[in-house]
PDB file of C-alpha atoms in Angstrom:
ATOM      1  CA  MET W  58     151.422 183.582 -58.171  1.00 76.00           C
ATOM      2  CA  LEU W  59     154.156 185.898 -59.426  1.00 83.00           C
ATOM      3  CA  LYS W  60     152.108 188.979 -60.201  1.00 85.00           C
ATOM      4  CA  ARG W  61     154.559 191.866 -59.927  1.00 86.00           C
ATOM      5  CA  SER W  62     152.553 193.761 -57.311  1.00 89.00           C
ATOM      6  CA  ARG W  63     152.849 190.806 -54.928  1.00 91.00           C
ATOM      7  CA  ILE W  64     156.606 190.309 -55.284  1.00 95.00           C
ATOM      8  CA  CYS W  65     158.553 191.819 -52.403  1.00 96.00           C
ATOM      9  CA  ALA W  66     161.093 194.119 -54.020  1.00 95.00           C
ATOM     10  CA  ASN W  67     163.162 195.025 -50.959  1.00 96.00           C
ATOM     11  CA  THR W  68     163.527 194.863 -47.180  1.00 97.00           C
ATOM     12  CA  ALA W  69     161.278 197.875 -46.619  1.00 97.00           C
ATOM     13  CA  GLU W  70     158.388 196.124 -48.377  1.00 97.00           C
ATOM     14  CA  PHE W  71     159.036 193.007 -46.322  1.00 97.00           C
ATOM     15  CA  LEU W  72     158.867 194.961 -43.070  1.00 96.00           C
ATOM     16  CA  ASP W  73     155.578 196.563 -44.111  1.00 97.00           C
ATOM     17  CA  ALA W  74     153.922 193.230 -44.930  1.00 97.00           C
ATOM     18  CA  ARG W  75     151.941 191.162 -42.432  1.00 98.00           C
ATOM     19  CA  VAL W  76     151.859 187.708 -44.067  1.00 98.00           C
ATOM     20  CA  VAL W  77     154.930 186.733 -46.074  1.00 98.00           C
ATOM     21  CA  THR W  78     156.302 183.642 -47.773  1.00 98.00           C
ATOM     22  CA  PHE W  79     159.573 183.036 -49.586  1.00 97.00           C
ATOM     23  CA  LEU W  80     159.741 181.502 -53.040  1.00 96.00           C
ATOM     24  CA  ASN W  81     162.636 179.703 -54.702  1.00 94.00           C
ATOM     25  CA  PRO W  82     162.488 177.512 -57.825  1.00 94.00           C
ATOM     26  CA  TYR W  83     161.850 174.386 -55.765  1.00 94.00           C
ATOM     27  CA  SER W  84     158.959 175.851 -53.781  1.00 95.00           C
ATOM     28  CA  TYR W  85     157.548 177.433 -56.955  1.00 95.00           C
ATOM     29  CA  LEU W  86     157.508 173.981 -58.564  1.00 96.00           C
ATOM     30  CA  LYS W  87     155.927 172.249 -55.560  1.00 96.00           C
ATOM     31  CA  ILE W  88     153.295 174.943 -55.010  1.00 96.00           C
ATOM     32  CA  SER W  89     152.445 174.917 -58.720  1.00 95.00           C
ATOM     33  CA  GLU W  90     152.173 171.121 -58.812  1.00 95.00           C
ATOM     34  CA  SER W  91     149.971 171.034 -55.723  1.00 96.00           C
ATOM     35  CA  ARG W  92     147.881 174.015 -56.844  1.00 92.00           C
ATOM     36  CA  ALA W  93     148.205 175.385 -53.316  1.00 93.00           C
ATOM     37  CA  SER W  94     146.844 178.871 -52.794  1.00 93.00           C
ATOM     38  CA  LEU W  95     148.906 181.897 -51.784  1.00 94.00           C
ATOM     39  CA  LYS W  96     145.741 183.956 -51.410  1.00 91.00           C
ATOM     40  CA  ASN W  97     146.467 185.332 -47.939  1.00 96.00           C
ATOM     41  CA  PHE W  98     150.070 186.416 -48.492  1.00 97.00           C
ATOM     42  CA  ASP W  99     150.663 190.153 -48.720  1.00 95.00           C
ATOM     43  CA  LYS W 100     154.101 189.668 -50.217  1.00 97.00           C
ATOM     44  CA  ILE W 101     156.100 186.894 -51.859  1.00 97.00           C
ATOM     45  CA  CYS W 102     159.841 187.275 -51.317  1.00 97.00           C
ATOM     46  CA  ILE W 103     162.258 185.859 -53.895  1.00 96.00           C
ATOM     47  CA  ASP W 104     164.721 183.522 -52.221  1.00 93.00           C
ATOM     48  CA  GLY W 105     167.422 182.661 -54.727  1.00 85.00           C
ATOM     49  CA  ILE W 106     169.703 184.510 -57.122  1.00 90.00           C
ATOM     50  CA  ALA W 107     168.649 182.538 -60.219  1.00 91.00           C
ATOM     51  CA  LEU W 108     164.947 183.254 -59.694  1.00 94.00           C
ATOM     52  CA  LYS W 109     165.664 186.898 -58.876  1.00 94.00           C
ATOM     53  CA  ILE W 110     167.587 187.346 -62.152  1.00 93.00           C
ATOM     54  CA  PHE W 111     164.896 185.523 -64.130  1.00 93.00           C
ATOM     55  CA  LEU W 112     162.150 187.784 -62.785  1.00 93.00           C
ATOM     56  CA  GLU W 113     164.195 190.940 -63.321  1.00 93.00           C
ATOM     57  CA  LEU W 114     164.472 189.925 -66.975  1.00 91.00           C
ATOM     58  CA  ILE W 115     160.711 189.392 -67.142  1.00 90.00           C
ATOM     59  CA  TYR W 116     159.867 192.653 -65.379  1.00 89.00           C
ATOM     60  CA  ARG W 117     162.447 194.685 -67.267  1.00 86.00           C
ATOM     61  CA  GLY W 118     163.796 197.649 -65.361  1.00 76.00           C
ATOM     62  CA  ASP W 119     162.592 196.429 -61.966  1.00 88.00           C
ATOM     63  CA  LYS W 120     165.082 195.536 -59.261  1.00 94.00           C
ATOM     64  CA  ILE W 121     164.189 192.673 -56.961  1.00 95.00           C
ATOM     65  CA  GLN W 122     166.243 192.062 -53.836  1.00 96.00           C
ATOM     66  CA  ARG W 123     166.993 188.471 -52.829  1.00 94.00           C
ATOM     67  CA  LEU W 124     165.325 187.977 -49.463  1.00 96.00           C
ATOM     68  CA  SER W 125     165.522 184.834 -47.339  1.00 94.00           C
ATOM     69  CA  PHE W 126     164.232 184.087 -43.877  1.00 96.00           C
ATOM     70  CA  ASP W 127     167.653 183.427 -42.423  1.00 92.00           C
ATOM     71  CA  PHE W 128     170.480 185.387 -40.844  1.00 91.00           C
ATOM     72  CA  THR W 129     171.982 186.360 -44.208  1.00 86.00           C
ATOM     73  CA  SER W 130     168.826 188.355 -44.863  1.00 92.00           C
ATOM     74  CA  VAL W 131     165.613 189.347 -43.049  1.00 96.00           C
ATOM     75  CA  ALA W 132     165.424 187.056 -39.989  1.00 96.00           C
ATOM     76  CA  ASN W 133     167.590 189.484 -38.025  1.00 94.00           C
ATOM     77  CA  PHE W 134     165.093 192.288 -38.598  1.00 96.00           C
ATOM     78  CA  VAL W 135     162.172 190.187 -37.369  1.00 97.00           C
ATOM     79  CA  PHE W 136     163.845 189.059 -34.160  1.00 97.00           C
ATOM     80  CA  GLU W 137     165.663 192.335 -33.438  1.00 97.00           C
ATOM     81  CA  ASN W 138     162.434 194.308 -33.762  1.00 96.00           C
ATOM     82  CA  ALA W 139     160.565 191.762 -31.656  1.00 97.00           C
ATOM     83  CA  ALA W 140     163.207 191.963 -28.912  1.00 97.00           C
ATOM     84  CA  ALA W 141     163.167 195.773 -28.956  1.00 96.00           C
ATOM     85  CA  ARG W 142     159.373 195.752 -28.537  1.00 95.00           C
ATOM     86  CA  SER W 143     159.389 192.836 -26.044  1.00 92.00           C
ATOM     87  CA  GLU W 144     157.057 190.998 -28.394  1.00 95.00           C
ATOM     88  CA  HIS W 145     155.889 187.458 -27.805  1.00 97.00           C
ATOM     89  CA  GLY W 146     156.285 185.125 -30.795  1.00 98.00           C
ATOM     90  CA  PHE W 147     155.655 181.500 -31.668  1.00 98.00           C
ATOM     91  CA  VAL W 148     157.842 179.210 -33.793  1.00 98.00           C
ATOM     92  CA  LEU W 149     156.173 176.239 -35.458  1.00 98.00           C
ATOM     93  CA  GLY W 150     158.221 173.632 -37.277  1.00 98.00           C
ATOM     94  CA  SER W 151     161.001 171.039 -37.464  1.00 96.00           C
ATOM     95  CA  ASP W 152     161.271 168.211 -34.926  1.00 97.00           C
ATOM     96  CA  GLN W 153     160.808 168.985 -31.232  1.00 97.00           C
ATOM     97  CA  HIS W 154     164.502 168.753 -30.339  1.00 97.00           C
ATOM     98  CA  SER W 155     165.478 171.154 -33.131  1.00 96.00           C
ATOM     99  CA  ASN W 156     162.632 173.492 -32.211  1.00 97.00           C
ATOM    100  CA  ASP W 157     163.784 173.560 -28.573  1.00 97.00           C
ATOM    101  CA  GLU W 158     167.397 174.219 -29.581  1.00 95.00           C
ATOM    102  CA  PHE W 159     166.279 176.949 -31.969  1.00 96.00           C
ATOM    103  CA  LEU W 160     164.322 178.750 -29.251  1.00 97.00           C
ATOM    104  CA  LYS W 161     167.326 178.639 -26.893  1.00 96.00           C
ATOM    105  CA  LYS W 162     169.572 180.195 -29.529  1.00 95.00           C
ATOM    106  CA  ILE W 163     167.063 182.926 -30.389  1.00 96.00           C
ATOM    107  CA  VAL W 164     166.722 183.919 -26.731  1.00 95.00           C
ATOM    108  CA  GLU W 165     170.520 184.023 -26.406  1.00 94.00           C
ATOM    109  CA  MET W 166     170.962 186.079 -29.573  1.00 93.00           C
ATOM    110  CA  PHE W 167     168.111 188.542 -28.970  1.00 95.00           C
ATOM    111  CA  PRO W 168     167.819 189.443 -25.281  1.00 94.00           C
ATOM    112  CA  GLY W 169     164.358 190.663 -24.395  1.00 91.00           C
ATOM    113  CA  ILE W 170     162.528 188.515 -26.912  1.00 95.00           C
ATOM    114  CA  ARG W 171     159.894 186.028 -25.770  1.00 96.00           C
ATOM    115  CA  VAL W 172     159.328 182.973 -27.941  1.00 98.00           C
ATOM    116  CA  ASP W 173     157.455 179.714 -27.565  1.00 98.00           C
ATOM    117  CA  GLY W 174     157.242 176.889 -30.060  1.00 98.00           C
ATOM    118  CA  ARG W 175     156.462 173.337 -30.983  1.00 98.00           C
ATOM    119  CA  SER W 176     157.410 170.791 -33.626  1.00 98.00           C
ATOM    120  CA  GLY W 177     155.708 170.782 -37.012  1.00 97.00           C
ATOM    121  CA  TYR W 178     154.550 167.181 -36.690  1.00 97.00           C
ATOM    122  CA  PHE W 179     150.924 166.379 -35.877  1.00 97.00           C
ATOM    123  CA  GLU W 180     148.982 163.151 -35.437  1.00 96.00           C
ATOM    124  CA  ASN W 181     146.146 164.449 -37.608  1.00 97.00           C
ATOM    125  CA  ARG W 182     144.580 167.629 -38.949  1.00 97.00           C
ATOM    126  CA  GLU W 183     142.378 167.979 -35.859  1.00 97.00           C
ATOM    127  CA  GLU W 184     145.486 168.304 -33.679  1.00 98.00           C
ATOM    128  CA  LEU W 185     146.894 170.937 -36.021  1.00 98.00           C
ATOM    129  CA  LEU W 186     143.643 172.915 -36.029  1.00 98.00           C
ATOM    130  CA  GLU W 187     143.535 172.773 -32.238  1.00 98.00           C
ATOM    131  CA  LEU W 188     146.944 174.440 -32.080  1.00 98.00           C
ATOM    132  CA  LEU W 189     146.049 177.034 -34.703  1.00 98.00           C
ATOM    133  CA  GLY W 190     142.884 177.856 -32.798  1.00 98.00           C
ATOM    134  CA  ALA W 191     144.927 178.410 -29.646  1.00 98.00           C
ATOM    135  CA  LEU W 192     147.295 180.708 -31.568  1.00 98.00           C
ATOM    136  CA  VAL W 193     144.344 182.759 -32.833  1.00 98.00           C
ATOM    137  CA  LYS W 194     143.148 183.265 -29.241  1.00 97.00           C
ATOM    138  CA  SER W 195     146.647 184.080 -27.993  1.00 96.00           C
ATOM    139  CA  ASN W 196     148.496 187.377 -27.736  1.00 94.00           C
ATOM    140  CA  TYR W 197     151.357 186.292 -30.000  1.00 98.00           C
ATOM    141  CA  ALA W 198     152.576 189.176 -32.141  1.00 98.00           C
ATOM    142  CA  PHE W 199     154.021 186.883 -34.803  1.00 98.00           C
ATOM    143  CA  VAL W 200     154.303 183.262 -35.863  1.00 98.00           C
ATOM    144  CA  VAL W 201     157.220 181.773 -37.815  1.00 98.00           C
ATOM    145  CA  ILE W 202     156.345 178.570 -39.688  1.00 98.00           C
ATOM    146  CA  GLY W 203     159.016 176.178 -40.975  1.00 98.00           C
ATOM    147  CA  MET W 204     157.264 173.083 -42.294  1.00 97.00           C
ATOM    148  CA  GLY W 205     158.619 172.845 -45.822  1.00 94.00           C
ATOM    149  CA  ALA W 206     157.229 174.065 -49.125  1.00 95.00           C
ATOM    150  CA  VAL W 207     153.465 173.793 -49.582  1.00 97.00           C
ATOM    151  CA  LYS W 208     152.696 172.595 -46.042  1.00 98.00           C
ATOM    152  CA  GLN W 209     153.891 175.814 -44.425  1.00 98.00           C
ATOM    153  CA  GLU W 210     151.950 177.933 -46.912  1.00 98.00           C
ATOM    154  CA  GLU W 211     148.815 175.884 -46.277  1.00 97.00           C
ATOM    155  CA  VAL W 212     149.180 176.275 -42.516  1.00 98.00           C
ATOM    156  CA  ALA W 213     149.751 180.023 -42.872  1.00 98.00           C
ATOM    157  CA  ASN W 214     146.562 180.259 -44.946  1.00 97.00           C
ATOM    158  CA  ASP W 215     144.671 178.285 -42.288  1.00 98.00           C
ATOM    159  CA  LEU W 216     145.948 180.605 -39.574  1.00 98.00           C
ATOM    160  CA  VAL W 217     144.780 183.707 -41.439  1.00 98.00           C
ATOM    161  CA  ASP W 218     141.424 182.125 -42.295  1.00 97.00           C
ATOM    162  CA  LEU W 219     140.883 181.265 -38.631  1.00 98.00           C
ATOM    163  CA  GLY W 220     141.389 184.909 -37.692  1.00 98.00           C
ATOM    164  CA  PHE W 221     144.989 185.303 -36.505  1.00 98.00           C
ATOM    165  CA  GLU W 222     145.798 189.025 -36.611  1.00 97.00           C
ATOM    166  CA  GLY W 223     149.534 188.999 -35.977  1.00 98.00           C
ATOM    167  CA  ARG W 224     152.386 188.713 -38.468  1.00 98.00           C
ATOM    168  CA  ILE W 225     153.134 185.397 -40.163  1.00 98.00           C
ATOM    169  CA  TYR W 226     156.388 184.358 -41.851  1.00 98.00           C
ATOM    170  CA  THR W 227     157.314 181.066 -43.500  1.00 98.00           C
ATOM    171  CA  CYS W 228     160.938 180.026 -43.087  1.00 97.00           C
ATOM    172  CA  GLY W 229     161.602 176.672 -44.819  1.00 93.00           C
ATOM    173  CA  GLY W 230     164.491 174.793 -43.157  1.00 91.00           C
ATOM    174  CA  PHE W 231     165.676 177.766 -41.084  1.00 94.00           C
ATOM    175  CA  ILE W 232     164.684 176.248 -37.731  1.00 96.00           C
ATOM    176  CA  HIS W 233     166.623 173.031 -38.305  1.00 91.00           C
ATOM    177  CA  GLN W 234     169.624 174.838 -39.790  1.00 88.00           C
ATOM    178  CA  THR W 235     169.870 177.273 -36.889  1.00 92.00           C
ATOM    179  CA  ALA W 236     169.476 174.496 -34.334  1.00 90.00           C
ATOM    180  CA  MET W 237     172.403 172.678 -35.973  1.00 82.00           C
ATOM    181  CA  SER W 238     174.759 175.597 -36.470  1.00 77.00           C
ATOM    182  CA  GLY W 239     173.672 178.571 -34.416  1.00 66.00           C
ATOM    183  CA  GLY W 240     173.176 181.986 -35.948  1.00 61.00           C
ATOM    184  CA  GLU W 241     175.498 181.544 -38.918  1.00 68.00           C
ATOM    185  CA  TYR W 242     174.613 178.552 -41.078  1.00 69.00           C
ATOM    186  CA  TYR W 243     176.438 179.899 -44.151  1.00 67.00           C
ATOM    187  CA  PRO W 244     180.083 181.013 -43.854  1.00 71.00           C
ATOM    188  CA  PRO W 245     180.459 184.663 -44.939  1.00 73.00           C
ATOM    189  CA  TRP W 246     182.353 183.781 -48.128  1.00 71.00           C
ATOM    190  CA  VAL W 247     179.573 181.383 -49.199  1.00 72.00           C
ATOM    191  CA  ASP W 248     176.997 184.127 -48.822  1.00 72.00           C
ATOM    192  CA  ARG W 249     179.225 186.723 -50.493  1.00 74.00           C
ATOM    193  CA  PHE W 250     179.669 184.649 -53.641  1.00 71.00           C
ATOM    194  CA  ASN W 251     176.068 183.346 -53.718  1.00 76.00           C
ATOM    195  CA  LEU W 252     177.183 179.747 -53.254  1.00 73.00           C
ATOM    196  CA  ARG W 253     174.479 178.844 -50.747  1.00 74.00           C
ATOM    197  CA  PHE W 254     173.115 176.115 -53.045  1.00 73.00           C
ATOM    198  CA  ALA W 255     176.520 174.385 -53.276  1.00 78.00           C
ATOM    199  CA  TYR W 256     177.055 174.635 -49.532  1.00 76.00           C
ATOM    200  CA  ARG W 257     173.674 173.082 -48.848  1.00 73.00           C
ATOM    201  CA  MET W 258     174.335 170.228 -51.266  1.00 72.00           C
ATOM    202  CA  LEU W 259     177.530 169.412 -49.368  1.00 78.00           C
ATOM    203  CA  ASN W 260     175.980 169.776 -45.918  1.00 78.00           C
ATOM    204  CA  GLU W 261     172.546 168.363 -46.721  1.00 75.00           C
ATOM    205  CA  PRO W 262     172.805 165.623 -49.393  1.00 79.00           C
ATOM    206  CA  SER W 263     169.016 165.370 -49.460  1.00 75.00           C
ATOM    207  CA  THR W 264     168.965 168.714 -51.314  1.00 76.00           C
ATOM    208  CA  VAL W 265     171.061 167.466 -54.267  1.00 78.00           C
ATOM    209  CA  ARG W 266     168.012 166.261 -56.201  1.00 82.00           C
ATOM    210  CA  ARG W 267     166.292 169.559 -55.502  1.00 79.00           C
ATOM    211  CA  TYR W 268     169.058 171.578 -57.181  1.00 80.00           C
ATOM    212  CA  LEU W 269     169.920 169.203 -60.014  1.00 85.00           C
ATOM    213  CA  VAL W 270     166.446 167.950 -60.941  1.00 89.00           C
ATOM    214  CA  ASP W 271     163.709 170.121 -59.466  1.00 91.00           C
ATOM    215  CA  TYR W 272     165.313 173.488 -60.239  1.00 90.00           C
ATOM    216  CA  PRO W 273     165.577 172.810 -63.998  1.00 92.00           C
ATOM    217  CA  LYS W 274     161.981 171.553 -64.001  1.00 95.00           C
ATOM    218  CA  ALA W 275     160.914 174.723 -62.220  1.00 94.00           C
ATOM    219  CA  PHE W 276     162.516 176.976 -64.825  1.00 93.00           C
ATOM    220  CA  VAL W 277     160.869 175.029 -67.639  1.00 95.00           C
ATOM    221  CA  LEU W 278     157.554 175.664 -65.902  1.00 94.00           C
ATOM    222  CA  LEU W 279     158.398 179.334 -65.336  1.00 94.00           C
ATOM    223  CA  ILE W 280     159.163 179.812 -69.029  1.00 93.00           C
ATOM    224  CA  ARG W 281     155.918 178.090 -70.005  1.00 90.00           C
ATOM    225  CA  ASN W 282     154.001 180.406 -67.679  1.00 88.00           C
ATOM    226  CA  ILE W 283     155.634 183.692 -68.686  1.00 84.00           C
ATOM    227  CA  LYS W 284     152.457 184.835 -70.406  1.00 78.00           C
ATOM    228  CA  ASN W 285     150.629 184.591 -67.083  1.00 75.00           C
ATOM    229  CA  PHE W 286     152.963 186.980 -65.276  1.00 74.00           C
ATOM    230  CA  LYS W 287     151.207 190.306 -64.951  1.00 65.00           C
ATOM    231  CA  HIS W 288     152.144 193.667 -63.473  1.00 56.00           C
TER     232      HIS W 288
END
């Protein structure tokens, strides 16, 4: 999963990639536990200072930039470039109200962009596959998927396997966060001092277990798997 050649080292590598996901300790743990495949991802971006530092220690001498799909990091590039090219994109994830609010904010923030979307909830797999099939036949230049760790990676894999040729990005809770707060979920000082985890624990109590329980478990697993990390 964390083979060095697949880790996205910087923004330039992110922009060159077609299918990208973002890994933090929590998603690493969940993907490892589920044995989900990341086979179709060109690059895996490291979303989190602790994981970035850990991997820099493993791959001594290599610098790895923290990259997140939000407005503190690479989301601006995706939507700015799409607006400049008048690209048509699709946003899949969150509940329908949050998805609708997200699309409104993106159109306001990036004039010229065209985006459609839908919630990430489906009655069954057949309904999901019907949507993915429609996306494959569409002219969408990119799809952003925010369905939570494991599920969003599985859906991205399905989309590639079905033949979608555009760009694909996973985004975790970005859709819901943006719908709630607009383009700036984290205050500048929180981002500057890398206190995003603490801010999320205060704003989203459901994440407390993730940071206090799942993160330590993830680093135990990372240490156990060090021998499997290859250049």
